[in-house]
Coordinates of C-alpha atoms in Angstrom, one line a residue:
M897 CA -0.1 -0.6 -0.4
K898 CA 3.0 2.4 1.2
D899 CA 4.9 1.9 -2.3
N900 CA 1.4 2.1 -4.6
Y901 CA 0.6 5.9 -2.7
R902 CA 4.6 6.3 -3.2
N903 CA 3.8 6.2 -6.5
F904 CA 1.2 7.4 -6.8
I905 CA 2.4 11.6 -5.8
P906 CA 4.7 11.7 -8.6
I907 CA 2.0 11.3 -11.5
W908 CA -0.6 14.3 -9.0
L909 CA 3.2 16.5 -8.9
I910 CA 3.6 16.0 -12.9
V911 CA -0.3 17.4 -13.5
A912 CA -0.1 20.2 -10.6
M913 CA 3.5 21.4 -12.7
L914 CA 0.4 21.0 -15.7
L915 CA -2.4 22.3 -14.1
P916 CA -1.5 26.4 -14.3
G917 CA -0.6 26.3 -18.4
A918 CA -4.4 25.1 -18.4
V919 CA -5.5 27.9 -16.1
L920 CA -3.7 30.7 -18.3
A921 CA -5.6 28.9 -21.6
V922 CA -9.0 31.4 -20.3
E923 CA -9.0 33.3 -18.2
P924 CA -11.3 33.4 -15.0
V925 CA -14.9 33.3 -14.6
P926 CA -14.9 36.5 -13.2
V927 CA -13.3 38.6 -15.5
L928 CA -15.4 37.4 -18.2
A929 CA -18.7 38.0 -16.6
R930 CA -17.5 41.6 -15.9
L931 CA -15.7 42.4 -19.8
S932 CA -15.5 45.5 -20.9
L933 CA -14.0 47.0 -24.1
V934 CA -10.9 47.8 -22.2
G935 CA -10.6 44.2 -21.3
A936 CA -11.7 42.7 -24.3
E937 CA -8.5 44.6 -26.4
V938 CA -6.8 43.1 -23.4
L939 CA -7.3 39.4 -25.0
W940 CA -7.8 40.8 -28.1
M941 CA -3.7 42.1 -28.3
E942 CA -2.8 38.9 -26.7
R943 CA -4.6 35.8 -28.2
N944 CA -5.9 37.6 -31.4
R945 CA -5.5 34.4 -33.8
E946 CA -5.4 36.8 -36.7
L947 CA -2.8 38.5 -35.2
K948 CA -0.8 35.9 -34.0
L949 CA -0.5 34.9 -37.9
A950 CA 0.5 39.0 -38.4
R951 CA 3.5 39.0 -36.2
G952 CA 4.8 35.7 -38.1
A953 CA 4.6 37.2 -41.0
V954 CA 6.7 40.2 -40.1
E955 CA 9.6 37.5 -38.3
G956 CA 9.6 36.1 -42.0
A957 CA 10.5 38.8 -43.8
E958 CA 13.3 39.9 -41.1
A959 CA 14.1 36.5 -42.1
D960 CA 14.2 37.2 -45.8
K961 CA 15.6 40.4 -45.1
I962 CA 18.3 38.6 -44.0
G963 CA 19.0 35.8 -46.4
A964 CA 19.0 38.4 -50.0
A965 CA 21.1 40.7 -48.0
Q966 CA 24.2 37.5 -48.2
R967 CA 27.5 37.7 -51.2
P968 CA 27.1 33.8 -53.0
N969 CA 29.5 31.4 -50.9
P970 CA 32.1 30.0 -52.8
S971 CA 33.1 26.7 -53.9
L972 CA 35.3 23.7 -53.0
S973 CA 36.4 21.8 -55.8
T974 CA 38.7 18.0 -56.1
Q975 CA 39.9 16.4 -59.3
V976 CA 41.1 13.5 -59.3
G977 CA 42.9 12.2 -62.4
A978 CA 45.4 10.3 -65.2
I979 CA 44.9 7.0 -63.3
S980 CA 45.9 4.4 -65.6
R981 CA 44.8 0.4 -65.1
N982 CA 48.9 -1.4 -66.3
P983 CA 50.3 0.0 -63.8
G984 CA 47.7 0.9 -61.8
I985 CA 48.0 4.5 -58.6
G986 CA 51.1 2.5 -58.1
A987 CA 52.7 2.3 -54.1
G988 CA 53.5 4.9 -51.4
G989 CA 51.3 7.8 -50.0
L990 CA 49.5 9.6 -51.4
R991 CA 51.6 11.9 -52.4
D992 CA 53.5 9.7 -53.9
K993 CA 50.8 7.5 -56.7
M994 CA 50.6 7.0 -60.1
M995 CA 47.4 10.8 -60.3
D996 CA 47.0 13.4 -61.1
T997 CA 45.3 16.2 -58.4
T998 CA 43.6 18.6 -58.5
I999 CA 41.5 21.3 -55.9
G1000 CA 40.6 24.4 -56.5
V1001 CA 38.1 27.1 -54.8
S1002 CA 35.6 29.3 -57.0
Q1003 CA 33.4 32.2 -56.4
L1004 CA 30.9 33.7 -58.5
I1005 CA 31.2 37.4 -58.2
E1006 CA 28.1 39.1 -58.6
R1007 CA 27.6 42.3 -60.6
G1008 CA 25.0 44.9 -62.2
D1009 CA 23.6 45.6 -58.2
K1010 CA 21.7 42.3 -57.9
R1011 CA 22.8 42.6 -54.5
E1012 CA 21.7 46.1 -53.5
H1013 CA 18.4 45.3 -55.9
R1014 CA 17.6 42.4 -53.1
M1015 CA 18.3 44.1 -50.7
R1016 CA 16.4 46.8 -51.8
G1017 CA 12.8 44.8 -52.7
A1018 CA 13.8 42.7 -48.9
Q1019 CA 13.5 46.0 -46.9
S1020 CA 9.9 46.9 -49.4
L1021 CA 9.0 43.4 -48.4
L1022 CA 10.1 43.4 -45.3
D1023 CA 7.9 47.0 -44.7
A1024 CA 5.4 46.4 -46.6
T1025 CA 4.9 43.5 -44.3
R1026 CA 5.2 45.4 -41.0
Q1027 CA 2.2 47.4 -42.7
D1028 CA -0.1 45.1 -42.9
L1029 CA 0.1 43.7 -39.5
S1030 CA -0.6 47.3 -39.1
D1031 CA -3.6 46.7 -41.1
T1032 CA -4.5 43.7 -39.3
L1033 CA -4.6 45.2 -36.4
R1034 CA -7.2 47.9 -38.1
S1035 CA -9.5 45.7 -39.3
Q1036 CA -9.3 42.8 -36.5
R1037 CA -9.7 45.6 -34.0
M1038 CA -13.1 47.1 -35.4
A1039 CA -14.7 43.6 -35.7
L1040 CA -13.9 43.5 -31.8
H1041 CA -15.6 46.3 -31.1
Q1042 CA -18.8 45.3 -33.8
A1043 CA -18.4 42.0 -31.6
Y1044 CA -18.7 43.7 -28.0
Y1045 CA -21.2 45.6 -28.5
D1046 CA -23.0 42.6 -30.8
L1047 CA -23.1 41.4 -27.8
V1048 CA -24.3 44.6 -26.0
L1049 CA -27.3 44.5 -27.8
A1050 CA -28.0 40.8 -27.6
Q1051 CA -27.7 41.5 -23.8
E1052 CA -30.5 44.0 -24.5
K1053 CA -32.8 41.9 -26.5
S1054 CA -32.7 39.1 -24.5
R1055 CA -33.3 41.4 -21.4
I1056 CA -36.4 43.5 -23.5
L1057 CA -38.0 39.5 -24.1
E1058 CA -37.6 38.4 -21.1
E1059 CA -39.4 41.0 -19.8
S1060 CA -41.7 41.5 -22.7
A1061 CA -42.5 37.1 -21.5
A1062 CA -42.9 37.8 -18.0
L1063 CA -45.5 40.6 -18.6
Y1064 CA -47.3 37.8 -20.5
R1065 CA -46.7 35.6 -18.1
K1066 CA -48.3 38.0 -15.0
S1067 CA -51.4 39.2 -18.1
V1068 CA -52.4 35.0 -18.5
E1069 CA -52.6 34.4 -14.2
A1070 CA -54.7 37.8 -14.8
S1071 CA -56.7 36.6 -17.4
Q1072 CA -57.3 32.8 -15.8
I1073 CA -58.2 35.1 -12.2
R1074 CA -60.3 36.9 -14.5
H1075 CA -62.1 33.8 -17.0
R1076 CA -62.9 32.1 -13.8
A1077 CA -64.8 35.5 -12.2
G1078 CA -66.9 35.9 -15.4
D1079 CA -65.0 39.1 -16.7
I1080 CA -63.5 38.0 -20.2
P1081 CA -64.5 35.6 -22.5
L1082 CA -62.3 32.2 -23.0
S1083 CA -61.7 33.2 -26.3
E1084 CA -59.6 37.0 -25.0
L1085 CA -57.7 34.3 -22.2
S1086 CA -57.2 32.1 -25.3
R1087 CA -55.3 35.6 -27.2
I1088 CA -53.6 36.3 -24.2
R1089 CA -51.9 33.3 -24.7
V1090 CA -50.5 32.7 -28.5
E1091 CA -49.5 36.0 -27.3
A1092 CA -47.5 34.7 -23.8
L1093 CA -46.5 31.6 -25.7
R1094 CA -44.8 34.3 -29.2
A1095 CA -43.5 36.0 -26.6
E1096 CA -41.5 33.0 -24.4
N1097 CA -40.2 31.9 -28.5
E1098 CA -39.3 35.1 -29.3
A1099 CA -36.9 34.4 -25.7
R1100 CA -36.0 31.9 -26.6
Q1101 CA -34.1 32.9 -29.7
A1102 CA -32.8 36.3 -28.4
V1103 CA -31.0 32.8 -25.9
N1104 CA -29.5 31.8 -28.8
D1105 CA -28.4 35.1 -30.6
L1106 CA -27.1 35.8 -26.8
A1107 CA -24.8 32.6 -26.9
R1108 CA -23.6 33.1 -30.8
A1109 CA -22.8 36.5 -30.2
Q1110 CA -20.7 35.5 -27.1
L1111 CA -18.8 32.8 -29.5
S1112 CA -18.5 36.1 -31.8
L1113 CA -16.4 37.9 -29.2
A1114 CA -15.1 34.6 -27.0
Y1115 CA -13.1 33.3 -31.0
L1116 CA -11.6 37.2 -31.7
I1117 CA -10.2 37.3 -28.0
G1118 CA -8.8 34.2 -27.7
Q1119 CA -11.7 32.3 -25.0
E1120 CA -13.9 29.8 -26.4
A1121 CA -14.3 27.4 -23.9
V1122 CA -15.8 29.8 -21.7
A1123 CA -17.8 31.6 -23.9
G1124 CA -21.2 31.4 -22.2
S1125 CA -19.2 33.5 -19.3
I1126 CA -19.1 36.4 -20.8
R1127 CA -21.0 39.6 -19.8
A1128 CA -20.2 43.0 -21.3
V1129 CA -20.8 45.7 -18.9
D1130 CA -20.1 48.4 -20.7
G1131 CA -23.2 51.0 -22.0
W1132 CA -24.1 52.4 -25.7
M1133 CA -22.4 55.3 -26.6
P1134 CA -22.8 58.9 -26.1
V1135 CA -24.4 60.0 -30.0
T1136 CA -22.2 62.8 -30.4
D1137 CA -20.6 64.9 -34.3
T1138 CA -17.8 62.5 -34.6
A1139 CA -17.2 63.2 -38.0
A1140 CA -17.6 66.0 -39.0
G1141 CA -14.0 66.6 -38.7
I1142 CA -12.7 64.1 -39.9
A1143 CA -9.5 64.4 -42.3
L1144 CA -9.8 61.5 -44.9
D1145 CA -5.5 61.3 -45.0
I1146 CA -6.0 58.2 -47.1
D1147 CA -2.3 57.7 -48.2
H1148 CA -1.6 57.2 -44.4
R1149 CA -3.8 54.6 -44.1
P1150 CA -1.8 50.9 -43.4
D1151 CA -3.3 48.6 -46.4
V1152 CA -2.4 51.8 -49.0
R1153 CA 1.1 51.7 -46.8
A1154 CA 1.6 48.2 -48.0
A1155 CA 0.7 48.6 -51.7
L1156 CA 3.0 52.0 -52.1
N1157 CA 5.5 49.6 -50.4
R1158 CA 4.9 46.5 -52.4
V1159 CA 4.6 48.6 -55.5
Q1160 CA 8.4 50.0 -54.2
A1161 CA 9.4 46.0 -54.2
A1162 CA 8.4 45.2 -57.6
E1163 CA 10.5 48.6 -58.9
A1164 CA 13.1 46.5 -57.4
A1165 CA 12.5 43.2 -58.5
R1166 CA 12.2 44.0 -62.3
D1167 CA 15.8 46.1 -61.4
L1168 CA 17.3 43.2 -60.3
A1169 CA 15.8 41.4 -63.9
S1170 CA 16.7 43.7 -65.4
S1171 CA 20.9 43.3 -64.2
L1172 CA 19.9 39.3 -64.9
K1173 CA 22.1 41.1 -68.0
T1174 CA 24.8 42.5 -67.0
R1175 CA 26.8 39.4 -66.6
D1176 CA 29.1 38.0 -63.5
V1177 CA 32.0 36.6 -63.3
T1178 CA 33.1 33.2 -61.7
V1179 CA 36.8 33.4 -60.6
G1180 CA 38.8 30.2 -59.6
L1181 CA 42.7 29.6 -57.6
S1182 CA 43.5 25.6 -58.3
F1183 CA 46.2 23.9 -56.9
E1184 CA 47.5 20.2 -58.8
H1185 CA 49.5 17.9 -58.1
N1186 CA 51.1 16.0 -60.6
P1187 CA 53.7 13.1 -59.5
S1188 CA 55.5 12.2 -62.3
G1189 CA 58.6 14.5 -63.3
S1190 CA 60.9 16.9 -61.4
T1191 CA 60.2 18.5 -57.5
W1192 CA 59.4 21.1 -59.3
A1193 CA 57.1 20.3 -61.2
N1194 CA 54.8 18.2 -59.7
N1195 CA 53.4 20.8 -58.4
S1196 CA 51.5 24.0 -60.0
V1197 CA 49.1 26.3 -59.3
G1198 CA 46.9 28.1 -61.4
V1199 CA 43.4 31.0 -61.9
S1200 CA 40.4 30.8 -64.4
A1201 CA 37.7 33.1 -64.5
S1202 CA 34.5 32.3 -66.2
V1203 CA 31.5 34.5 -68.1
P1204 CA 28.8 33.1 -69.1
L1205 CA 28.2 33.4 -73.2
F1206 CA 24.3 35.3 -73.7
V1207 CA 24.1 33.4 -77.1
N1208 CA 20.7 31.6 -76.7
Y1209 CA 19.3 33.6 -74.5
G1210 CA 19.3 36.8 -73.0
Y1211 CA 16.5 37.0 -70.5
E1212 CA 13.4 38.5 -71.9
G1213 CA 11.1 36.5 -70.4
E1214 CA 12.2 37.5 -66.3
I1215 CA 12.7 41.4 -67.4
R1216 CA 8.7 41.3 -68.5
R1217 CA 7.3 38.9 -66.4
A1218 CA 9.2 42.5 -63.2
E1219 CA 7.8 44.5 -66.0
A1220 CA 3.9 43.2 -65.8
N1221 CA 4.6 42.7 -62.0
L1222 CA 5.0 45.9 -61.5
Q1223 CA 2.2 47.6 -63.4
V1224 CA 0.3 44.4 -61.3
A1225 CA 1.7 46.7 -58.3
R1226 CA 0.7 49.9 -59.6
D1227 CA -3.0 49.1 -60.3
Q1228 CA -3.2 46.8 -57.3
L1229 CA -2.5 50.2 -55.6
E1230 CA -4.8 52.8 -56.9
Q1231 CA -7.6 50.1 -56.3
V1232 CA -6.0 50.1 -53.1
R1233 CA -7.1 54.2 -52.8
A1234 CA -10.2 54.1 -54.1
M1235 CA -11.2 51.3 -52.0
A1236 CA -10.2 53.2 -48.6
W1237 CA -12.5 56.6 -50.0
A1238 CA -15.0 54.2 -50.8
D1239 CA -14.3 52.9 -47.5
V1240 CA -14.2 56.8 -45.2
A1241 CA -17.2 57.2 -47.4
R1242 CA -19.4 54.8 -46.5
A1243 CA -18.9 55.0 -43.5
R1244 CA -18.9 58.6 -43.5
S1245 CA -22.3 57.7 -44.4
D1246 CA -23.2 55.1 -42.0
L1247 CA -22.2 57.0 -38.9
E1248 CA -24.4 61.0 -39.6
A1249 CA -27.4 58.1 -40.7
A1250 CA -26.9 56.1 -37.4
A1251 CA -26.1 59.4 -35.0
Q1252 CA -29.2 60.4 -35.8
R1253 CA -32.0 57.4 -36.6
S1254 CA -30.3 56.8 -32.8
K1255 CA -31.4 60.5 -31.5
R1256 CA -34.7 60.4 -32.6
Y1257 CA -35.0 57.2 -30.9
E1258 CA -33.3 58.6 -27.8
E1259 CA -35.2 61.8 -27.7
D1260 CA -38.5 61.4 -28.8
L1261 CA -40.2 57.3 -29.9
L1262 CA -38.9 55.0 -27.5
A1263 CA -40.3 58.3 -24.3
E1264 CA -43.9 58.6 -26.4
A1265 CA -43.9 54.2 -27.6
E1266 CA -43.9 54.1 -23.4
R1267 CA -46.2 56.6 -22.1
A1268 CA -49.2 55.1 -25.5
A1269 CA -48.3 51.5 -24.2
R1270 CA -48.1 52.5 -20.0
A1271 CA -51.9 54.2 -21.5
A1272 CA -53.3 50.9 -22.7
E1273 CA -52.2 49.1 -19.5
F1274 CA -54.6 51.0 -16.9
A1275 CA -57.4 51.1 -19.6
Y1276 CA -57.3 48.1 -20.7
K1277 CA -57.8 47.5 -16.0
Q1278 CA -60.6 50.2 -16.2
G1279 CA -62.1 48.5 -19.6
A1280 CA -62.4 51.1 -21.7
L1281 CA -59.9 49.6 -24.0
G1282 CA -60.5 45.8 -26.1
L1283 CA -58.1 43.2 -25.5
M1284 CA -56.2 44.0 -29.9
D1285 CA -55.5 47.3 -28.7
L1286 CA -54.1 46.8 -26.0
L1287 CA -51.4 44.0 -27.6
D1288 CA -51.1 46.1 -29.9
A1289 CA -50.5 48.5 -27.7
R1290 CA -47.5 46.2 -26.2
R1291 CA -45.7 44.5 -29.0
T1292 CA -45.6 48.7 -30.4
Y1293 CA -43.7 49.0 -27.9
K1294 CA -41.9 46.2 -27.9
A1295 CA -40.4 46.0 -31.5
T1296 CA -39.3 50.1 -30.4
Q1297 CA -37.2 49.5 -27.4
I1298 CA -36.3 46.7 -29.8
D1299 CA -35.5 49.1 -32.3
A1300 CA -33.8 51.7 -29.7
V1301 CA -30.8 49.7 -28.5
T1302 CA -30.5 48.4 -31.9
A1303 CA -30.2 51.8 -33.6
S1304 CA -27.9 52.6 -30.2
A1305 CA -25.7 49.3 -31.5
D1306 CA -25.7 50.3 -35.4
Y1307 CA -24.0 53.7 -33.8
A1308 CA -21.9 51.9 -31.9
K1309 CA -20.7 49.4 -34.5
A1310 CA -20.7 52.5 -37.6
L1311 CA -18.1 55.0 -35.3
A1312 CA -15.9 51.7 -35.0
S1313 CA -15.8 51.3 -39.6
L1314 CA -14.8 54.9 -39.1
R1315 CA -12.2 55.1 -37.3
A1316 CA -10.9 52.1 -38.6
A1317 CA -11.1 53.3 -42.0
T1318 CA -9.1 56.6 -41.2
Q1319 CA -7.4 55.8 -38.9
E1320 CA -8.5 58.6 -35.7
N1321 CA -8.0 57.7 -33.1
L1322 CA -11.4 59.7 -32.2
Q1323 CA -13.0 59.8 -28.4

């Protein structure tokens, strides 16, 4: 028994050592249960998968830059010749064998600034990859903000529809009492029951929508395992005239900068392709040992030089391909600029429309719908209003509440889109 106990202890020690890593995989539930937008951004910066992939691409481009800066390595060659079957290679040491031995070293010397063109192209691609990382930060931050306010919206919808379902449950209980007392007919009780069942279905669907919103946000912050515990605590953003003073300097957007860097990389690749027409030179130094003859004749030193002869092909294909790639890069730059302009214009238009819609609900529509619903409830209790009018007032108030929170969510998401489109740090 004691031996089993001794064997059991190391297992638990190993488990205890592994547990901290497992615990660190997710945030404590209390943190996620009261998650602010700032807290979500902290988790997003640490655990977002798209950001990790973009950072990995930057590391790869940095490695490419190191490789592009290197000169060609020299080559070492050895050759054995003049070997005859009769009389063979002879006796004695290696130096006395009846064969010629040659050892040589050759070095390719690049001409036409090929190394400089490679380095320039690699640097431009590295800059483009870094801008891609910035663009990923831009777009993923927008996605994070939108997912956060989608969660706030789902929470508000779930609350509104649950309150509506609870109100109908109370109405069914009260109507059953009134029906037993003979105050209302069975048909009126049935209508209220039907509306109550509809309200229950809507509340259940809202719970499903809430779970989907939690999963969407959880993916962005790397917390899928505990998505059901995420609750957003920030409220709606106040509606302000934030779009008026925004400068439309799209050339500072990272996607535009990345496209410009790729044009520069394509120019370097074009220059590198053109430099292929400049002949590289391969120089060599060799040492030859021949066992026959006098002592001085046994050893000899030679030098060599070689250049390619462009008699069959002059790299016309590589040059044309590089020129075509350069034109494509320039066209893509113009495309990205046009898309950036459209992105900014669309985001500004969406923000202005969402701001106006949210203000109307906040200042007028929601209050009017609430007053109408309260008046209808009071009139129905006094017998001055029919059931259908009461149900219509309830539906209108519920729909207005949902439209109001949807308008607030649209404004918050439109503001996030405009911030991403313009790279502005709006407050």
